[in-house]
XYZ file of N, CA and C in Angstrom:
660
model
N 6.833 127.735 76.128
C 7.248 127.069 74.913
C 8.312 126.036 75.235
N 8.415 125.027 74.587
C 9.401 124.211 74.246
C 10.899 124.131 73.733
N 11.695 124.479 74.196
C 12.992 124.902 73.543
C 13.999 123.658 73.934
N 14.904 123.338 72.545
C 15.791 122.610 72.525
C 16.992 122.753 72.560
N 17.718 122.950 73.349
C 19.068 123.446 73.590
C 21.066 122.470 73.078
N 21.669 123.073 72.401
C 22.139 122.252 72.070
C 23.631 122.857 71.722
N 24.449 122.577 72.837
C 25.591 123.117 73.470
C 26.567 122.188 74.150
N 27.818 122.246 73.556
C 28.837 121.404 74.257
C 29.553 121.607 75.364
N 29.429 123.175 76.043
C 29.933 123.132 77.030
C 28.714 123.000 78.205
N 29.243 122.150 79.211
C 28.455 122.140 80.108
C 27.870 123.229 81.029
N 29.001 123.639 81.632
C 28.850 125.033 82.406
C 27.733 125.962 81.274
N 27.500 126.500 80.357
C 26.985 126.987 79.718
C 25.501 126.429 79.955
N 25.653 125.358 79.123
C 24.525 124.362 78.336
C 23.323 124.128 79.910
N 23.957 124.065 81.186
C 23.263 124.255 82.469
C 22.692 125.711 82.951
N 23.330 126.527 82.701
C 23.155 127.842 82.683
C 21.840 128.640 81.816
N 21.695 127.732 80.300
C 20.641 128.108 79.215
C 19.274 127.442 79.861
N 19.713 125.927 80.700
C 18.537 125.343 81.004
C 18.059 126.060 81.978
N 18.325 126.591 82.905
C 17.859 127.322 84.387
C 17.475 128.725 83.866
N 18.391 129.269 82.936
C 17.939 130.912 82.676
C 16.501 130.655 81.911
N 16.930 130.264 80.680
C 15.350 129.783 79.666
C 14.370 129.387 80.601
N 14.739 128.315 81.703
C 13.484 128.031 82.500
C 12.869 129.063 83.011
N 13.723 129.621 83.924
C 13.077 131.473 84.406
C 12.667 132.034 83.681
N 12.860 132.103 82.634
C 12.059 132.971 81.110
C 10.575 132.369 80.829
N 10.166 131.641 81.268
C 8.911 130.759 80.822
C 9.036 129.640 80.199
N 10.626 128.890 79.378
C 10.629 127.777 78.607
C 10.543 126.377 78.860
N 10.269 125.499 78.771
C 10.682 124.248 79.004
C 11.958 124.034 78.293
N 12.960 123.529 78.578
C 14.278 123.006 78.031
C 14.277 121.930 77.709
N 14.826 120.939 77.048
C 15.740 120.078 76.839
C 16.946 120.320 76.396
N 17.841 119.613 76.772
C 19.386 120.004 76.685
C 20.272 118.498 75.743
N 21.103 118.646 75.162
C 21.861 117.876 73.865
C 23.077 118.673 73.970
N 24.175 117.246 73.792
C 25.324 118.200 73.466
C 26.069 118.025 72.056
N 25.492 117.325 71.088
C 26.183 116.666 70.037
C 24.791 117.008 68.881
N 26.037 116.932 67.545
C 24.801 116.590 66.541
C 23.972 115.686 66.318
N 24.167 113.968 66.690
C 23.580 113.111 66.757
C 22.305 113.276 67.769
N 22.844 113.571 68.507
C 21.596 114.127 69.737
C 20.619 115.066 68.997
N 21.208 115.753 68.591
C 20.254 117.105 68.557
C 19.025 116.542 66.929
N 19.642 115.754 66.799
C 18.788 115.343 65.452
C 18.137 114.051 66.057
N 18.494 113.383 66.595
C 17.852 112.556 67.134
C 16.233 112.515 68.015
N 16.903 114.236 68.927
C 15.420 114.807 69.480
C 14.260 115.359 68.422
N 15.120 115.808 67.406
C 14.387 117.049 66.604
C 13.197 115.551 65.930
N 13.974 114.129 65.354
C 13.440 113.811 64.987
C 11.890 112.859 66.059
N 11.936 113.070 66.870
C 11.012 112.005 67.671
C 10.320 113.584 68.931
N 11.081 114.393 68.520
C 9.602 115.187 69.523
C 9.568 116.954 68.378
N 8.452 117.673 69.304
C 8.386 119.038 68.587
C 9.174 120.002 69.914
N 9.303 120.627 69.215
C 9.653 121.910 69.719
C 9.341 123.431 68.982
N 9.302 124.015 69.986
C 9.075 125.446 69.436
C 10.017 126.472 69.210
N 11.585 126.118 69.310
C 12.460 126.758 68.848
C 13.878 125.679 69.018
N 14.837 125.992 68.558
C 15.687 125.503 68.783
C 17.224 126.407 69.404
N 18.134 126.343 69.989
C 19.015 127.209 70.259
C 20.614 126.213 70.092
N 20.761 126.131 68.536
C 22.241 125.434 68.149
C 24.036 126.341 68.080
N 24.289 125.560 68.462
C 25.820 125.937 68.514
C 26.412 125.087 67.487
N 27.376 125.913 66.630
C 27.941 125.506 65.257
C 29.146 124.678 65.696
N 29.740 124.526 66.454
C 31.150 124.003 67.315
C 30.652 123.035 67.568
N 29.947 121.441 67.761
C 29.766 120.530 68.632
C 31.196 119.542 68.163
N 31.137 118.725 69.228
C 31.934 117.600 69.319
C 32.013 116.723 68.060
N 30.832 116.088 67.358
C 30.617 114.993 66.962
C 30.415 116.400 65.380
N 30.878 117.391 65.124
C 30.602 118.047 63.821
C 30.263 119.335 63.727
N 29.658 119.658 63.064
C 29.062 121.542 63.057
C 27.699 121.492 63.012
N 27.476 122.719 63.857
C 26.057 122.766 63.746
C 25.655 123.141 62.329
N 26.270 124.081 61.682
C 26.055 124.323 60.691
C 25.287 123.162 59.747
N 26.234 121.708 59.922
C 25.518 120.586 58.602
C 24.532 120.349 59.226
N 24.276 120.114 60.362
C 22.753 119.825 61.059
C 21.710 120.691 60.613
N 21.729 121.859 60.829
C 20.749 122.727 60.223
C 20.855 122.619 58.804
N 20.810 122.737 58.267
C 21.333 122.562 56.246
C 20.463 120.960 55.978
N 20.867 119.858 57.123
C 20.499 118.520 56.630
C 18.585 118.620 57.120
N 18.165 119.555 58.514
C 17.294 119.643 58.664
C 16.304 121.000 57.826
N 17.130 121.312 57.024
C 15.974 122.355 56.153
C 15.972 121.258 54.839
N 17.449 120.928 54.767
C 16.985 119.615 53.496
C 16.035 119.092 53.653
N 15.326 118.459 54.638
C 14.752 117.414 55.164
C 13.220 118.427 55.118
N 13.192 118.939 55.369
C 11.875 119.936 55.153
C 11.546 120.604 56.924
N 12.486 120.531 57.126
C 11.921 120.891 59.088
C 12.039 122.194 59.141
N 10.833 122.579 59.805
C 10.857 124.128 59.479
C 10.843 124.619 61.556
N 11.332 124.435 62.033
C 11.745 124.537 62.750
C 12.263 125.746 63.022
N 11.885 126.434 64.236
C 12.715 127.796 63.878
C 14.227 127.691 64.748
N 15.069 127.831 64.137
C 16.586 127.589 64.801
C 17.016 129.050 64.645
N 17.865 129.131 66.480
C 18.873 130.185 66.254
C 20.120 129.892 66.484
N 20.817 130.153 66.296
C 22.401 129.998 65.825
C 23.140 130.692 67.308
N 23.805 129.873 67.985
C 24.433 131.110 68.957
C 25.691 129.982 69.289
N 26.432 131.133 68.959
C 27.790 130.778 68.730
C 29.470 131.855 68.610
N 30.433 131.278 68.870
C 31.456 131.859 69.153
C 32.216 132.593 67.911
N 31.544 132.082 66.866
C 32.021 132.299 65.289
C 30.897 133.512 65.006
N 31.416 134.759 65.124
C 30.501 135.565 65.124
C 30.891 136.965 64.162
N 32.129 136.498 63.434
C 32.291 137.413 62.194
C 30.999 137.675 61.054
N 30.902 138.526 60.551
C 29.730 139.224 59.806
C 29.613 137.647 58.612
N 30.928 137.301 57.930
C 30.367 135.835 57.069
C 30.004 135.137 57.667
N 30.430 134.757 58.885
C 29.360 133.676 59.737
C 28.136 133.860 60.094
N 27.840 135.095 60.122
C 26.928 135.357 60.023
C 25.550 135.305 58.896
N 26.017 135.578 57.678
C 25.789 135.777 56.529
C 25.721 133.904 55.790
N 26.892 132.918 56.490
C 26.547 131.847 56.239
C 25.443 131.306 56.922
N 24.941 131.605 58.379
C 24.147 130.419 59.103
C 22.980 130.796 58.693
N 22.687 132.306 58.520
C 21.190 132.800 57.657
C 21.181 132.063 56.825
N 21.783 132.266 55.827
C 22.031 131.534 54.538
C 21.804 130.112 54.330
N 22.272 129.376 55.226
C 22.043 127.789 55.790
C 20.902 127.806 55.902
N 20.074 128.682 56.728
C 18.649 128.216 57.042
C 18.085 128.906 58.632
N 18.980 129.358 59.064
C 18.879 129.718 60.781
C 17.843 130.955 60.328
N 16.981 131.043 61.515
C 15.835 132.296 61.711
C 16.891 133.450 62.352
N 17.733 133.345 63.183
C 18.326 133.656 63.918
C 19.644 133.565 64.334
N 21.060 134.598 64.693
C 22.237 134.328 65.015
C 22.123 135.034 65.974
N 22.853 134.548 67.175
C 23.495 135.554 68.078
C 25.147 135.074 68.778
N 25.918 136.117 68.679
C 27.275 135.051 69.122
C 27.506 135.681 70.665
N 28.638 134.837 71.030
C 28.940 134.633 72.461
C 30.123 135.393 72.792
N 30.049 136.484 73.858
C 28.944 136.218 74.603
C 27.927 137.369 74.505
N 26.862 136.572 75.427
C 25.294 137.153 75.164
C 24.749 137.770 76.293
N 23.750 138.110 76.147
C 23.027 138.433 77.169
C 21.703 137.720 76.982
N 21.092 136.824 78.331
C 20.101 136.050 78.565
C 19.062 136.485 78.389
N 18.389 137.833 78.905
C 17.699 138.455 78.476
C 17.124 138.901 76.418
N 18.384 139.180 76.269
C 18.177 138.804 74.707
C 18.066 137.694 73.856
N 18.742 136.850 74.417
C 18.405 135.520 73.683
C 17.266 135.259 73.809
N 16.742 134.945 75.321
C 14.878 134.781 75.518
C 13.981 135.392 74.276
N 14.183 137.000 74.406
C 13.798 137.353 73.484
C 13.485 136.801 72.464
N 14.431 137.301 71.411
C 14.990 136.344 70.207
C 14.686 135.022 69.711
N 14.731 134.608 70.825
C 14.057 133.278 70.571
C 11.978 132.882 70.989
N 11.509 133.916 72.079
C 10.262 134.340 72.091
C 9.877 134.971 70.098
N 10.857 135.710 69.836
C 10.362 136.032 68.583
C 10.320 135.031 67.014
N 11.538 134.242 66.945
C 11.307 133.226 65.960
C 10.198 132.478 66.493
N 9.744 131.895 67.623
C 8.630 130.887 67.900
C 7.308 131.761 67.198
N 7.361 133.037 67.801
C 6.390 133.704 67.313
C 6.075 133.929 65.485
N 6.935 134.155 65.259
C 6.824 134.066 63.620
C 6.656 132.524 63.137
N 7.628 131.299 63.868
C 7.174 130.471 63.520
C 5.601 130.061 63.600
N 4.800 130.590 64.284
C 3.862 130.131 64.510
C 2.619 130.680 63.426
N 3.051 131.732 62.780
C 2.380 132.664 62.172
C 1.916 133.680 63.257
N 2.225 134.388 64.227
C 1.533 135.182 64.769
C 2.192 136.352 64.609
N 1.238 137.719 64.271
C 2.011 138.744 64.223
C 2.819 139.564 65.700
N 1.491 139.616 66.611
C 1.616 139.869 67.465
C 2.344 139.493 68.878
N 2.957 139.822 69.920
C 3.342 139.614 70.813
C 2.442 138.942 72.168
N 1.378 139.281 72.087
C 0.143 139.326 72.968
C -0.771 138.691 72.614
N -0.922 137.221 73.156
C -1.853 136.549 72.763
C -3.284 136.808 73.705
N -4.432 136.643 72.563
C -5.337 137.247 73.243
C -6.487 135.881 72.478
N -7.634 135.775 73.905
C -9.070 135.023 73.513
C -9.785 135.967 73.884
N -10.758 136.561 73.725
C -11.674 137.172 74.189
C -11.650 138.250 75.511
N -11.437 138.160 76.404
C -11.407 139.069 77.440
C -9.976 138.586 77.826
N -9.265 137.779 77.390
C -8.309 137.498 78.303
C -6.888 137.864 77.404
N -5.876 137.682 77.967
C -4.684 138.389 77.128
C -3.739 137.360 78.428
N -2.473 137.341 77.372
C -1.385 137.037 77.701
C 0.333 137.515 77.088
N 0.668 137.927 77.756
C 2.165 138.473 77.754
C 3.536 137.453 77.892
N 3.981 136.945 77.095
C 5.041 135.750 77.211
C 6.108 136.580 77.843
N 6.621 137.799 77.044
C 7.798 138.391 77.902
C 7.773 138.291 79.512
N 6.664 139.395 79.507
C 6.254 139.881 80.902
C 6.117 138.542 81.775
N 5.349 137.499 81.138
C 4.825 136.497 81.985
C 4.047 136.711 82.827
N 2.905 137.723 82.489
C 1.830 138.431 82.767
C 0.603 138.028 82.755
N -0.644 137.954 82.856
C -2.116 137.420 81.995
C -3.444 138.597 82.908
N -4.106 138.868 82.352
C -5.221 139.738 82.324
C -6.703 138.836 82.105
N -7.591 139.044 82.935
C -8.789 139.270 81.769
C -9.590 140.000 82.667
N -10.384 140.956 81.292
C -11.244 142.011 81.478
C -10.050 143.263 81.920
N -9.007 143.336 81.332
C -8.291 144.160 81.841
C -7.380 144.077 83.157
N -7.980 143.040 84.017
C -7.525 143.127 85.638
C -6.638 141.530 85.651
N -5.557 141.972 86.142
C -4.656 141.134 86.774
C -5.229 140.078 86.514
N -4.371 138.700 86.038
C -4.712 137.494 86.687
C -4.103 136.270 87.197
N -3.709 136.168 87.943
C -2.751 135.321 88.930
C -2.854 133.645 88.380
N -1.376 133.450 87.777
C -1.243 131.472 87.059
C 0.293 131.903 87.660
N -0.309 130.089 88.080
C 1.179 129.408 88.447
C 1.704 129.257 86.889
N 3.227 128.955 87.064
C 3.824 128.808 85.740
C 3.369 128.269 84.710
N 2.725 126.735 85.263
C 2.418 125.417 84.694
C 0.946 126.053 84.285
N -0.135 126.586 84.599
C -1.021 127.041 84.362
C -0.909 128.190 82.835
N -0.103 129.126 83.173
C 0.400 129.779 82.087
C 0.589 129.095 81.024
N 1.602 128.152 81.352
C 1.976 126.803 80.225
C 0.940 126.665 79.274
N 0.034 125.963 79.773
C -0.960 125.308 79.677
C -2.086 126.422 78.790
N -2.646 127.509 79.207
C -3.345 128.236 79.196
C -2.724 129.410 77.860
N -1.470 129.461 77.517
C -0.737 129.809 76.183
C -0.839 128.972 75.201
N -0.619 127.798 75.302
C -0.825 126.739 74.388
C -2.152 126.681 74.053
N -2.994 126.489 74.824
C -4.441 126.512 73.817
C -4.350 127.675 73.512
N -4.630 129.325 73.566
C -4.731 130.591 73.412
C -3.701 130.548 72.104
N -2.226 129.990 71.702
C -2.080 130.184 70.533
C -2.587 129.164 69.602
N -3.206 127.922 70.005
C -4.212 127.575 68.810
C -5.424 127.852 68.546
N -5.619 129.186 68.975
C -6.684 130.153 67.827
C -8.002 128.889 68.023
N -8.441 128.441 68.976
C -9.576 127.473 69.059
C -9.550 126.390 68.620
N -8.405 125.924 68.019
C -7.731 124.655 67.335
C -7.485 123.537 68.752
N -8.143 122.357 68.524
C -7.720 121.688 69.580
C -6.215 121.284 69.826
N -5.923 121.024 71.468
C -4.589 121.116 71.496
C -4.717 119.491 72.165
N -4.037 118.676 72.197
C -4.097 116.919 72.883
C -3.572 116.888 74.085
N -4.111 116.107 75.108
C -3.122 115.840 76.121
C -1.650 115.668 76.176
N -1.315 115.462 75.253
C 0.160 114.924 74.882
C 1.059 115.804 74.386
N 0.348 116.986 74.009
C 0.493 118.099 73.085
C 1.281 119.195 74.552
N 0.272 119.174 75.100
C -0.255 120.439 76.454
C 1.389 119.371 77.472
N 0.680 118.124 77.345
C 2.264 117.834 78.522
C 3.775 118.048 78.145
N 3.937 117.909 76.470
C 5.112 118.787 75.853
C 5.581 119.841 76.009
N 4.689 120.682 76.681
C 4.977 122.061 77.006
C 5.044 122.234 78.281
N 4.723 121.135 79.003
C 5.060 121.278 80.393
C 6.022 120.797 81.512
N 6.263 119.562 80.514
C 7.920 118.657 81.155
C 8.776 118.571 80.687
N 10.072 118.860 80.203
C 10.972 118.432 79.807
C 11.197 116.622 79.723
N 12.413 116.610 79.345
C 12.933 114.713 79.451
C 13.239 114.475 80.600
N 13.408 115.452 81.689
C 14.203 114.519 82.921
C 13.258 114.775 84.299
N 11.657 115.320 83.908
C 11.091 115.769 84.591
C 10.039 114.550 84.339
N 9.117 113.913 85.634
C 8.578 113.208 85.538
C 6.861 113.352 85.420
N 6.205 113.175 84.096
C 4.675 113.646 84.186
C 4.284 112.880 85.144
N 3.152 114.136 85.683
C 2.115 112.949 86.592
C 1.023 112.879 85.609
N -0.204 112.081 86.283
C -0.750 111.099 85.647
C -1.994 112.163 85.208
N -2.334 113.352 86.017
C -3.590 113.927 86.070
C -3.215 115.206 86.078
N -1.820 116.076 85.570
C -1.227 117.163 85.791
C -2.116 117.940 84.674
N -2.204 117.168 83.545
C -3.287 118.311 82.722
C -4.648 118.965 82.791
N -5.392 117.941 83.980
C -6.444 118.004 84.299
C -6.771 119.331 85.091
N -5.579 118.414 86.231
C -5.815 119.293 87.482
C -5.381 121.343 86.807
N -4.415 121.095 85.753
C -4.235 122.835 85.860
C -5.612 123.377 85.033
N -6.189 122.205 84.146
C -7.087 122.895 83.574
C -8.249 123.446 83.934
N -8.209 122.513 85.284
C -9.426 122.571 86.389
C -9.185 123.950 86.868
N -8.356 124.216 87.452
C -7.631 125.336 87.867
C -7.804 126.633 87.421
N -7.922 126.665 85.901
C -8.007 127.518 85.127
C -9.347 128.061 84.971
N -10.058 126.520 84.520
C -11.292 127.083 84.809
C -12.458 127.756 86.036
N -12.101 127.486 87.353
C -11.790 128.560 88.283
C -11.508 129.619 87.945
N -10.650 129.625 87.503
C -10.125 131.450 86.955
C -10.693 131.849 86.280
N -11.350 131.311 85.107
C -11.774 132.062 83.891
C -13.294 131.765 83.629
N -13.878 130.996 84.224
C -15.357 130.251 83.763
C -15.329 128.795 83.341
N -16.141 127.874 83.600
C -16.042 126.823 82.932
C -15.975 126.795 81.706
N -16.676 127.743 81.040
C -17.196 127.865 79.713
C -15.901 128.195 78.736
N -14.351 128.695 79.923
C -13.482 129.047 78.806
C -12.856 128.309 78.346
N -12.546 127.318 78.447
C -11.900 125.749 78.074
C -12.546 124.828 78.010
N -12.898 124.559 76.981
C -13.698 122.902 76.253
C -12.907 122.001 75.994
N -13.763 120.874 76.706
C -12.817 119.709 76.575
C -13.344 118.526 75.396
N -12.612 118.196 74.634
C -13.405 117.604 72.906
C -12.673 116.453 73.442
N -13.831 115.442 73.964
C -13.612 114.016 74.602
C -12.784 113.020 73.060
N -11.836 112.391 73.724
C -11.049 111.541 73.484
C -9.681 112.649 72.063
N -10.028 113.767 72.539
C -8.886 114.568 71.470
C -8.155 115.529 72.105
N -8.937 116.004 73.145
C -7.880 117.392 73.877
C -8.851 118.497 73.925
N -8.354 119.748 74.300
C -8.554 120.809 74.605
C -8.622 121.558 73.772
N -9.736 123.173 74.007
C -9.457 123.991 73.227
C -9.971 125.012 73.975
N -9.585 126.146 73.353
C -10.528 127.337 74.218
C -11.862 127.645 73.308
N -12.862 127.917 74.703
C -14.616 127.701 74.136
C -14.911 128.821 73.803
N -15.718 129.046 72.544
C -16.769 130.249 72.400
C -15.790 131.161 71.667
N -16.453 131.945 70.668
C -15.665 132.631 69.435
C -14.562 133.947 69.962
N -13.434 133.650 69.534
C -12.270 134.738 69.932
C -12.680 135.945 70.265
């Protein structure tokens, strides 16, 4: 998934990008409110992780101006202001999620694996097509029950269609989930993992719907 990170201290704000990365996420990193609205407005993401303290204001009006705005975005709140009303305010504001500082990395992943998940409508933890299954925690994948060995970027790739339920996903869509801003796409990176995949799974498990993108083939 896609996660937007948005933290004024550095030491930290470097720390969320490398841990989240080990967790399965793509990052982008912001340290201001202008920033953080600036990204929200020109790309997607699949969660957000705001701090109410920034430089340039509170996270707090950012979230409030982006539920005004209709962005349904799932935001969690993690922050140093962690009395039960602060609490009770950032819900209240609009946040899916609070957790204050300090944390544990392991839980935040979580936490934030779980608003994406509700954001998405899914009940479940375990995304599944047909014989195949996938585990975001674990960072696991199966099919027919037995092990199945993806590079990260493959996983990437291979979650993203699997949570659009046979819904096509775009080239542009699939490379969102695979580079961050300071990481450079190559030209044929979607191809080649999809190629890849299909090796793994059959040709038949990924259809490609010329000039729109990807989807996974043949009924769930």
């Amino acid at each position: 998934m896609r996660v937007l990170v948005v933290e004024d201290d550095p030491v930290l704000l470097d720390g969320l990008r490398v841990g989240l990365g080990l967790a399965g996420a793509t990052c982008d990193v912001v340290s201001s409110c202008g920033d953080a609205e600036a990204a929200l407005a020109t790309s997607a993401f699949d969660a957000v992780v705001l701090d109410r303290m920034l430089p340039d204001g509170c996270g707090l009006d950012v979230l409030k101006r982006l539920r005004a705005g209709g962005d349904r975005t799932p935001i969690l709140l993690l922050t140093a202001l962690d009395d039960i009303i602060d609490r009770i305010d950032g819900l209240d504001a609009g946040a899916d999620d609070y957790l204050g500082k300090p944390f544990d990395l392991d839980e935040l992943a979580a936490r934030i694996r779980a608003i994406a998940r509700r954001g998405a409508g899914r009940a479940s933890a375990i995304l599944a097509w047909r014989d195949v299954t996938l585990d975001p925690a674990a960072r696991t994948a199966a099919r027919g029950g037995a092990p199945l060995a993806l590079s990260r970027r493959e996983f990437a790739v291979l979650s993203t269609l699997m949570e659009r339920r046979g819904a096509i996903a775009s080239r542009a869509e699939i490379e969102d989930r695979l580079y961050g801003w300071q990481e450079e796409v190559e030209s044929n990176a979607v191809e080649v993992h999809v190629h890849h995949l299909r090796a793994k799974l059959g040709r038949e498990a990924i259809e490609t719907v010329r000039g729109l993108g990807y989807r996974m083939g043949g009924p769930a």
